[in-house]
Short mmCIF file of C-alpha atoms in Angstrom, two decimals:
data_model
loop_
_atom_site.label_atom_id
_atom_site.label_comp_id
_atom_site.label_asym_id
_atom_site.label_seq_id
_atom_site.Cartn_x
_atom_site.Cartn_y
_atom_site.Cartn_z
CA UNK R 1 94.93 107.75 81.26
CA UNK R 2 94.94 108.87 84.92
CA UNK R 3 98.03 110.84 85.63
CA UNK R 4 98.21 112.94 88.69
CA UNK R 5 100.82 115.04 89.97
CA UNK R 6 99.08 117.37 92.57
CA UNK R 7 101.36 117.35 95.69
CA UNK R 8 100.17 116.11 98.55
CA UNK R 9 100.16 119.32 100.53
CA UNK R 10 98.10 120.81 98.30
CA UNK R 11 95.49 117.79 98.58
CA UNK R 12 93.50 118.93 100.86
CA UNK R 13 93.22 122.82 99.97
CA UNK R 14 92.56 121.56 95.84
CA UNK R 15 89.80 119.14 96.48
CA UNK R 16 87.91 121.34 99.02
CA UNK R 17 87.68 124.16 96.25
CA UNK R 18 86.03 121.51 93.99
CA UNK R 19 83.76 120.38 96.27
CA UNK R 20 79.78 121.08 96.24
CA UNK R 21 77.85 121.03 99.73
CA UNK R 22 77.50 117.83 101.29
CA UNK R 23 74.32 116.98 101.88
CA UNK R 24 72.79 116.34 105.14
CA UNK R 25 69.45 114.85 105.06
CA UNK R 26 68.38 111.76 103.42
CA UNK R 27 67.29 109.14 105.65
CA UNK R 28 63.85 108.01 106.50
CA UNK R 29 65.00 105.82 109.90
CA UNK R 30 64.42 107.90 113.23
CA UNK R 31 65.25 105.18 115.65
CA UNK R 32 67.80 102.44 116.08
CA UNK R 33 69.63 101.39 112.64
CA UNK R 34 72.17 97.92 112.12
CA UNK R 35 74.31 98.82 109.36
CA UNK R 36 75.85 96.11 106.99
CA UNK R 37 79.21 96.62 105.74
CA UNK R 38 81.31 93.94 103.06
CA UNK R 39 84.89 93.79 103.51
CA UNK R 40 88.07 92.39 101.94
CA UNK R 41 90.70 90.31 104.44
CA UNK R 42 94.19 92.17 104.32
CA UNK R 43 95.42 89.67 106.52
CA UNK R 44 97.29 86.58 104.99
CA UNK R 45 96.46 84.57 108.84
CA UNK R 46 93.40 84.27 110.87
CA UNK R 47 96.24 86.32 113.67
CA UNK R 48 96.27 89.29 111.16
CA UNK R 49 92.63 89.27 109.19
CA UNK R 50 90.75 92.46 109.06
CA UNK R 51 87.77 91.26 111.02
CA UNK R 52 90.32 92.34 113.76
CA UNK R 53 90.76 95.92 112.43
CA UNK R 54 86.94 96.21 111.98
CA UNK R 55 85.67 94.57 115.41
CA UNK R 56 87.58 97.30 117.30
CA UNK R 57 86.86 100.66 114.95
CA UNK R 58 83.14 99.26 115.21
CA UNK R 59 83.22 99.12 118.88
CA UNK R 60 84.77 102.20 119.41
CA UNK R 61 82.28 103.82 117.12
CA UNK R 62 79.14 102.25 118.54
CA UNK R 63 80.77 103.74 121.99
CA UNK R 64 80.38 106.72 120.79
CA UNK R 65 76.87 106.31 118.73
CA UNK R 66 74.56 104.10 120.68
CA UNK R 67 71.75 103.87 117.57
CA UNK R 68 73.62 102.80 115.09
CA UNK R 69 75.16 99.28 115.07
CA UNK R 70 77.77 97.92 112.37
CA UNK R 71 78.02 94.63 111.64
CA UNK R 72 81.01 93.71 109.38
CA UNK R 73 80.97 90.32 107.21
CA UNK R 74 85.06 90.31 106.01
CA UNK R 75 85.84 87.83 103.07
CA UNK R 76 89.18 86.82 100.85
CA UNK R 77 90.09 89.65 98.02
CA UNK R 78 89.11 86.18 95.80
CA UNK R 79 85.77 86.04 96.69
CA UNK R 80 84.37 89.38 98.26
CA UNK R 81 83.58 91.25 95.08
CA UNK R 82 81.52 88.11 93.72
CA UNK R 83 79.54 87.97 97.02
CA UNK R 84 79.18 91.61 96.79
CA UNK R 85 78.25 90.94 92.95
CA UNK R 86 75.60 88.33 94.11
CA UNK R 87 74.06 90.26 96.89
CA UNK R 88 73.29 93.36 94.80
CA UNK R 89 71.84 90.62 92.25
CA UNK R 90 69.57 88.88 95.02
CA UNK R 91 68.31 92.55 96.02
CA UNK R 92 70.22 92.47 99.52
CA UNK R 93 72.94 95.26 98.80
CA UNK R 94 74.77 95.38 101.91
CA UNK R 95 74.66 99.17 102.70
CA UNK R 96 78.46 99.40 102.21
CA UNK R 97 81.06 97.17 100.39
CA UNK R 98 84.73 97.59 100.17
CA UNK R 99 85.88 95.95 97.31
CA UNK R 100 87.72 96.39 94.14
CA UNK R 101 85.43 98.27 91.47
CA UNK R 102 83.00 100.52 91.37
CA UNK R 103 81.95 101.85 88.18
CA UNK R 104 79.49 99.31 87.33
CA UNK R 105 77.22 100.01 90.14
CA UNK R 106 77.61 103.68 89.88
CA UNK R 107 76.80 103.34 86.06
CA UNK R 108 73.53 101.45 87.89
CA UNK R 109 72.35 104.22 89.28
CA UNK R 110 73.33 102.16 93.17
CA UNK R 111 75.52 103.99 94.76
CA UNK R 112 75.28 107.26 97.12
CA UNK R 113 78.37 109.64 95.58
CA UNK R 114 80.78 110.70 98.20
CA UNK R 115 79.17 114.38 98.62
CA UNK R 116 76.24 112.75 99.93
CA UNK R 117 77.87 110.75 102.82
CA UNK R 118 80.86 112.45 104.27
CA UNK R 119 81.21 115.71 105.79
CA UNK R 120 82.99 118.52 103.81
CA UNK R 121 86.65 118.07 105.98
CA UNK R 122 86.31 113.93 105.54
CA UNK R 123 85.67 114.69 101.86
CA UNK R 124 88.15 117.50 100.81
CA UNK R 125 90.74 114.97 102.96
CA UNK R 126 91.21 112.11 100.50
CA UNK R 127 94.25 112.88 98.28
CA UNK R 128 93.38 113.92 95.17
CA UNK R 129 95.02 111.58 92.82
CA UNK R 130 92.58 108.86 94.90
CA UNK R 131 89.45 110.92 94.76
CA UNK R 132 89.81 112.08 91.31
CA UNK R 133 90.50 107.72 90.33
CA UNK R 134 86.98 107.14 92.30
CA UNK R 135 85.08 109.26 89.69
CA UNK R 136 82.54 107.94 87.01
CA UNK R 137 81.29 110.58 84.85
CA UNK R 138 83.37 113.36 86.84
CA UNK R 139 81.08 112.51 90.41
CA UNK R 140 83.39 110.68 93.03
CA UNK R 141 81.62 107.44 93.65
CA UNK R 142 84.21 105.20 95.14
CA UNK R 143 86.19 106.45 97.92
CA UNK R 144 89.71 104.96 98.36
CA UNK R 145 90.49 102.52 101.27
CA UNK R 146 93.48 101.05 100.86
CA UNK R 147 96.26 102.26 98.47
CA UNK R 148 99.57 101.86 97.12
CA UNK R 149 102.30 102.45 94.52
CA UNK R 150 104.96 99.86 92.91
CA UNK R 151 108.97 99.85 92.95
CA UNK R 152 111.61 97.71 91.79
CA UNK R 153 113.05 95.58 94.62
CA UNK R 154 116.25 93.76 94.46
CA UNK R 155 118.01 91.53 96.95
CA UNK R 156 121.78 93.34 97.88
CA UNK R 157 123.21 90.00 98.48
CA UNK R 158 123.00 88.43 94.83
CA UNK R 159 123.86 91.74 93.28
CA UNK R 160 127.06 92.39 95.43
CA UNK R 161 127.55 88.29 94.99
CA UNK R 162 127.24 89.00 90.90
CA UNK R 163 129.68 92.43 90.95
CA UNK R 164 127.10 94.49 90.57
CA UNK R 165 127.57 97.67 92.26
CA UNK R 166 124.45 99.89 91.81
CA UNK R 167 120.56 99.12 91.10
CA UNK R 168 118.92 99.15 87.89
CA UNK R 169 118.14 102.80 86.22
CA UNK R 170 117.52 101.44 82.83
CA UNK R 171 116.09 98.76 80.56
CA UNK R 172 119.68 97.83 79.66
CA UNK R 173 120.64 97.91 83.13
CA UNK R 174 118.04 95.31 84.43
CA UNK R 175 119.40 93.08 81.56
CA UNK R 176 122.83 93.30 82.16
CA UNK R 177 122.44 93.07 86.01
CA UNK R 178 120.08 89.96 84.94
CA UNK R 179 122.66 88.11 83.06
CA UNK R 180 124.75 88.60 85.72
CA UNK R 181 123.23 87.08 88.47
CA UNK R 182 121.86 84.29 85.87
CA UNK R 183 125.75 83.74 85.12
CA UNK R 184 125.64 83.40 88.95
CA UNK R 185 123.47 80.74 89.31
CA UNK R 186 120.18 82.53 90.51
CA UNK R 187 117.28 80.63 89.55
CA UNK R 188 115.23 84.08 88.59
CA UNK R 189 117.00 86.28 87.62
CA UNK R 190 114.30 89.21 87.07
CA UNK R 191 110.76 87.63 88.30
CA UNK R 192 108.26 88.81 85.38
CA UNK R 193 104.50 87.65 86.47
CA UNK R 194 102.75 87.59 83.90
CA UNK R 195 100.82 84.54 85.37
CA UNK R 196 96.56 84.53 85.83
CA UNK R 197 96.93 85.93 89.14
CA UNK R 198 97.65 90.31 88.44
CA UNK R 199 98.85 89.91 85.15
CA UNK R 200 96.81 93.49 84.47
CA UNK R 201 99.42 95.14 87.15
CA UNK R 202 102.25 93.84 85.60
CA UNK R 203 101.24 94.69 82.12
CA UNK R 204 100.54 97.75 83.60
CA UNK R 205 103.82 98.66 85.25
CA UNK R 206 105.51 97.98 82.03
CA UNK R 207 103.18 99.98 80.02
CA UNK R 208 104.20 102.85 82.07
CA UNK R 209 108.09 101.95 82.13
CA UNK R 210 108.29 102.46 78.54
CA UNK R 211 105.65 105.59 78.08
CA UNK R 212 102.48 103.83 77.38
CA UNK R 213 99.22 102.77 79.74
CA UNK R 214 95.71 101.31 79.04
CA UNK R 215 94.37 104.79 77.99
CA UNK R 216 94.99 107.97 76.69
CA UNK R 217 94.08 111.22 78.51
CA UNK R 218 90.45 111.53 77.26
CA UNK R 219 90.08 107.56 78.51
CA UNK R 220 90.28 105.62 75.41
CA UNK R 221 91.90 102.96 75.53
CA UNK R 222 95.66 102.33 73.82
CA UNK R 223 96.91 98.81 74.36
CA UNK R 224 97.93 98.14 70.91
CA UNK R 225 99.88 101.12 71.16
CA UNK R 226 103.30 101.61 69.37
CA UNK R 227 104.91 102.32 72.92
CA UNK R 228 103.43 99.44 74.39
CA UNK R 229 104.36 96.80 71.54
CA UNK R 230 107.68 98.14 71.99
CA UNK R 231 107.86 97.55 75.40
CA UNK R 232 106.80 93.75 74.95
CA UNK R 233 109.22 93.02 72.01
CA UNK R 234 111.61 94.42 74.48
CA UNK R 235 110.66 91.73 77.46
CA UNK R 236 110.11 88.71 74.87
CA UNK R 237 113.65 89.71 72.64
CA UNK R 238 115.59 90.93 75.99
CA UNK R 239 114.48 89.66 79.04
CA UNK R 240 112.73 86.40 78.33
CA UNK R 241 114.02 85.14 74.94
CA UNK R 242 117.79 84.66 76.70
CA UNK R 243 116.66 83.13 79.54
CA UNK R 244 116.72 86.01 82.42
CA UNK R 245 113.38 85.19 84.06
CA UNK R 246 114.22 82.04 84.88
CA UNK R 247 110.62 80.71 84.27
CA UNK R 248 107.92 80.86 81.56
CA UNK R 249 106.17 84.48 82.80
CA UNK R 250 102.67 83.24 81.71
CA UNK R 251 103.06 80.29 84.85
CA UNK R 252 104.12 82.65 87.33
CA UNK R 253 101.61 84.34 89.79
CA UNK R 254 102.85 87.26 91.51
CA UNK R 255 102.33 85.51 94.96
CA UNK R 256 105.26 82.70 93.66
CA UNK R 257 107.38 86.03 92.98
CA UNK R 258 107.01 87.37 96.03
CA UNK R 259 107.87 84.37 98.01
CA UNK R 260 110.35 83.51 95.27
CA UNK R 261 111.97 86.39 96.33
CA UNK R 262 111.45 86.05 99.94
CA UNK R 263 113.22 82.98 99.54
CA UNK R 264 116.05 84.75 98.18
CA UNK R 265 115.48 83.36 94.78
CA UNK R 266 114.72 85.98 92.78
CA UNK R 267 117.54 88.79 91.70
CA UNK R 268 114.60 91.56 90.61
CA UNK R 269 110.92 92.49 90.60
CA UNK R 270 108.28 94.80 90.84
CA UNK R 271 106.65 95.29 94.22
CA UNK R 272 104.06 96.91 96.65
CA UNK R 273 105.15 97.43 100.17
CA UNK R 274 103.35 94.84 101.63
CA UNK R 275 106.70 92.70 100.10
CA UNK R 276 109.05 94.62 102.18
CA UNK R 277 107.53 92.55 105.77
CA UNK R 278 107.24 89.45 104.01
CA UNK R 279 111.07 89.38 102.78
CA UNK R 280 112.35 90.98 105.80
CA UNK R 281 110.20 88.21 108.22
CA UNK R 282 112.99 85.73 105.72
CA UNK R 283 115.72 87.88 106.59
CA UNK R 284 116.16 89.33 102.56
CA UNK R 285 118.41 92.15 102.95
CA UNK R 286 116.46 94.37 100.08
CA UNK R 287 116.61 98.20 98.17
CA UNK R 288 114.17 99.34 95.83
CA UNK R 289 114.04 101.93 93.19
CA UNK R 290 111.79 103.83 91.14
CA UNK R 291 110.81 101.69 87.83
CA UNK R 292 113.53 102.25 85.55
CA UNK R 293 112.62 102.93 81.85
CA UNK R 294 114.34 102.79 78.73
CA UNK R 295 116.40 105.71 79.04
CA UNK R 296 116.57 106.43 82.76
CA UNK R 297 113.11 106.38 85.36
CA UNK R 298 110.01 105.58 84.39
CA UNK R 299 107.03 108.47 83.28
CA UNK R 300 105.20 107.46 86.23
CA UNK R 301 104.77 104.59 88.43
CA UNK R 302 101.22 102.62 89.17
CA UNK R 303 98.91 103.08 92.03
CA UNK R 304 96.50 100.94 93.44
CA UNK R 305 93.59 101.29 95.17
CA UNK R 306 90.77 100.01 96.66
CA UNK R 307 87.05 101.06 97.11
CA UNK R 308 84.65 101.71 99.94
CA UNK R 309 81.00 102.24 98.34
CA UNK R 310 77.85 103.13 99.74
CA UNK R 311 74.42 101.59 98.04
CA UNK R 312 71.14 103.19 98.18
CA UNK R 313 68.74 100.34 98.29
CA UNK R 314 68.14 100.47 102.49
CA UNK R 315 68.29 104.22 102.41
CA UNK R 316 70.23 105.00 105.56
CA UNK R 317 72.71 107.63 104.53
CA UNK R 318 73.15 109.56 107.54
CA UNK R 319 74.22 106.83 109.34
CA UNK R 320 76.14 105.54 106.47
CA UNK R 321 78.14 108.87 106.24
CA UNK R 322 78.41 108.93 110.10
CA UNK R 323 79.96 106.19 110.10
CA UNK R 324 82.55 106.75 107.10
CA UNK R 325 83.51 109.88 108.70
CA UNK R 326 85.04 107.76 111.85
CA UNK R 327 86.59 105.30 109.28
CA UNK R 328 88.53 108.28 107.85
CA UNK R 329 89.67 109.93 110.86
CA UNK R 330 93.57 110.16 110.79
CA UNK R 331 94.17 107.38 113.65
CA UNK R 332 91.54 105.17 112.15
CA UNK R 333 93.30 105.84 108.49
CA UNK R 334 97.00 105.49 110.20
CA UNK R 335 96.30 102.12 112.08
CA UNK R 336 95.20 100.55 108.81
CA UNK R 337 97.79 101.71 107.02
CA UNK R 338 100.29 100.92 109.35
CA UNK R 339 98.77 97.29 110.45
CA UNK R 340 98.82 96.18 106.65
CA UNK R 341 101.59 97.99 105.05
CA UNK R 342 99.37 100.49 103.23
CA UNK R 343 99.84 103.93 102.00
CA UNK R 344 97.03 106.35 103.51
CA UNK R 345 94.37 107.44 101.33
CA UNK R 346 94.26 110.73 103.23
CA UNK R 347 96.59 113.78 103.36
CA UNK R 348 96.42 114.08 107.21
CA UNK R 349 97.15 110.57 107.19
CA UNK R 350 100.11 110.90 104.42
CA UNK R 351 101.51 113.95 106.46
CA UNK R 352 101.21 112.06 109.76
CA UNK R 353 102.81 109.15 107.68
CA UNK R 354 105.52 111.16 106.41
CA UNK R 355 106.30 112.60 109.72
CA UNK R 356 106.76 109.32 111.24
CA UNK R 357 110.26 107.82 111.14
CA UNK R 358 108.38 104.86 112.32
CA UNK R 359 107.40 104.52 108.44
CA UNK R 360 110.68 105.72 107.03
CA UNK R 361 110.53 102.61 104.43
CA UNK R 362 107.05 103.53 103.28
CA UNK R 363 108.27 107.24 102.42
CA UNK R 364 109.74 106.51 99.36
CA UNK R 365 106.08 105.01 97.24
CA UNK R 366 104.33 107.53 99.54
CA UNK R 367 105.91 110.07 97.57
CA UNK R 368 104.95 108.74 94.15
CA UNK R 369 101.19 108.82 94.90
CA UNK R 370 100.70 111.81 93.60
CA UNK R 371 101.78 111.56 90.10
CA UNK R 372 100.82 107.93 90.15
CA UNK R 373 98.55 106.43 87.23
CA UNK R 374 95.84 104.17 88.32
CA UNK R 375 93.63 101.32 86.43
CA UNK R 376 90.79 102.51 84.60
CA UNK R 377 88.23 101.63 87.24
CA UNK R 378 86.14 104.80 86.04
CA UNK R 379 85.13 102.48 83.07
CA UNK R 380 82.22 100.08 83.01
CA UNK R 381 84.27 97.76 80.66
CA UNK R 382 87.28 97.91 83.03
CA UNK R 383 86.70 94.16 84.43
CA UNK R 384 86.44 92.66 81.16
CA UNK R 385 89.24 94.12 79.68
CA UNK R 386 91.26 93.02 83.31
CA UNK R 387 89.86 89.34 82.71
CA UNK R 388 91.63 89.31 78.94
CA UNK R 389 94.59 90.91 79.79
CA UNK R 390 94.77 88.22 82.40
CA UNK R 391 93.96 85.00 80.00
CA UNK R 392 96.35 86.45 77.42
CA UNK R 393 99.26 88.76 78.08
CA UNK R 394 101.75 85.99 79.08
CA UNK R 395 101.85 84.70 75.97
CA UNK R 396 103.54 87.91 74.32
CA UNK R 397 106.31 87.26 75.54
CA UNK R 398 106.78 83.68 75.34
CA UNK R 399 108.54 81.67 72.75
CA UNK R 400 106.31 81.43 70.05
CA UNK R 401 104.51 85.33 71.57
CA UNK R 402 103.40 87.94 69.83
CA UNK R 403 103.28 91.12 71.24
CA UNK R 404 101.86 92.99 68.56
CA UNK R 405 99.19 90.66 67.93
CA UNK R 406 98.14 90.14 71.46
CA UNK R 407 98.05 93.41 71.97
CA UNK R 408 96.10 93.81 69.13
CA UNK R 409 93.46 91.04 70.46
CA UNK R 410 93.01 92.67 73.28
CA UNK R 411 92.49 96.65 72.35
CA UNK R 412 89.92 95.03 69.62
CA UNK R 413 88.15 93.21 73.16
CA UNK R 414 88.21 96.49 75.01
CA UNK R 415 86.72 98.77 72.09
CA UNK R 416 83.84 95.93 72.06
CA UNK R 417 83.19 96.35 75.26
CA UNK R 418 83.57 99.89 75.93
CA UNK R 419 80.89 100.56 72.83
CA UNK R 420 79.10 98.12 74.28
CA UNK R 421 78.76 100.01 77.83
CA UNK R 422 77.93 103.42 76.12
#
């Protein structure tokens, strides 16, 4: 399990002691070098994709180094880490993919580790919750990108329309406020994806509400865990059995919840920031809080984040860690963030953020990222235990669900495949 809970003004001072020398040799090209980087589209328009983001930092960095030239294929978070998966396959690693896992190709032997590319300031930069969630076998392999944590949003209008007078603190308070606005007529009361789409960060987000995760704090994985089948009875007995989610959780993707919600449809759910644009472009007047628990707050909330790696195969790691240093400047870090809604993976950036009324409304899950807990992308088995969380964890709570048994299925999965990868 991945707790962290260094403070972000200590990031920068606590990684640098940890640190080892980067490296500054390494590759055999002398003369002109095209770099080819993978991307993932933040954008939800062609107005808004990230091909915009990266045709300007690469001009701006070709400005500024006229041998080395970046070319930047961006693709749909559905797709890019199977084209990444086929390239490496085919022989043709790109020299750097941003994507969504690591581990696999660091287990590989693939990747260049973080010390080797980026200068010791870029390096000892990254917050350390992020740096520390890029490791396999204790050497930082993926370096964060994009990032984020998760909060309970509610719409103000149904809850003052329903009586209710403050936000949820508690399990018992997210059912009684649910009844409520069900009695009112809201069609979901408390949106619960559990759907194909990120039923893993769902599950997850619950896991932590009620003092469980995926893993324990050596990395072994829990699911069937007595705090977790708690939690589930909970949602199937509490939430879903009466009729507060307004939908069978196992159909619902967490894109339908967000423009559910949007739509002023939805009472509750969990969240990432990027939901606070979307419902305010619909004119949802909207609070969140921290993710209440059974007793008061939840243990910790989750964080999310995304990887930029670097592979070996065309052997052009100066350039490579050239050019990541410009990608984690503090303005290159802060337009990102602030084009897309994003928390910054850096502490200058997260001070800068912090600083900046402008991003008053990010403040609140930029403060969590330090004691957030993050997926268990540090293990090889990771994806397939995300893939059978996916196919079965709506059906614990459904009508005829079992949450013990589920749970049971897929902790039996995970130890397969995690002796398997050993």
């Amino acid at each position: 399990m991945q707790r962290r809970y260094l403070s972000l003004a200590a990031a920068g001072l606590t990684t640098a002691m940890t640190l080892s020398l980067s490296a500054c040799g390494g590759s055999a090209d002398g003369g002109d070098v095209t770099l080819k980087l993978v991307a993932a589209d933040y954008g939800d328009t062609e107005a808004n994709s990230s091909q915009h983001y990266w045709d300007k930092l690469v001009k701006d960095f070709e400005k500024q180094n006229p041998n080395i030239k970046v070319e930047v294929s961006v693709y749909s978070w559905k797709d890019v880490d199977k084209k990444v998966e086929d390239m490496v396959k085919s022989g043709k690693a790109p020299d750097m993919a941003q994507i969504g896992a690591y581990a696999d190709y660091a287990a590989a032997g693939k990747l260049y580790s973080a010390d080797q590319l980026l200068s010791i300031p870029v390096h000892a930069d990254f917050v350390p919750a992020l740096a520390e969630a890029g490791e396999y076998q204790r050497i930082q392999y993926g370096m964060p990108f994009g990032a984020s944590t998760r909060r309970l949003f509610y719409n103000k209008k149904l809850f003052a329309e329903a009586g209710i007078a403050n936000p949820p603190q508690t399990w018992a308070d997210i059912a009684a406020d649910a009844a409520k606005l069900k009695a009112k007529g809201v069609k979901m009361p408390y949106a619960l994806p559990l759907g194909p789409e990120e039923t893993q960060a769902e599950t997850l987000m619950w896991m932590l509400s009620g003092g469980g995760s995926y893993t324990d704090s050596i990395g072994k994985y829990t699911i069937d865990s007595p705090q977790n089948v708690k939690t589930f009875e909970w949602l199937k007995k509490d939430l879903v059995g009466p009729g507060l989610t307004g939908t069978d959780p196992a159909k619902l993707n967490r894109q339908d919840a967000f423009n559910a919600f949007a739509a002023g449809d939805v009472g509750m759910l969990n969240g990432h920031p990027t939901l606070m644009k979307q419902a305010e472009a619909k004119g949802i007047d909207y609070g969140t809080v921290e993710l209440p628990g059974p007793s008061g707050k939840a243990k910790a909330t989750m964080g999310v984040a995304d990887w930029m790696t670097a592979f070996k195969q065309n052997g052009h790691r100066d350039q490579v860690g050239k050019f990541l240093d410009f990608v984690y400047n503090e303005k290159n870090v802060m337009d990102f963030s602030g084009e897309y809604g994003l928390l910054p993976v850096t502490t200058s950036g997260s001070q800068a953020m912090l600083a900046n009324s402008k991003y008053a409304k990010l403040h609140s899950f930029l403060g969590q990222l330090a004691g957030a807990e993050f997926y268990p992308a540090n293990k090889t088995s990771w994806p397939m235990v995300s893939k059978t969380v996916k196919a079965k964890m709506g059906t614990a709570v459904g009508a005829n669900g079992n949450p013990a048994g589920v749970l049971s299925d897929i902790q039996n999965a995970a130890n397969e495949a995690d002796n398997a990868g050993q």
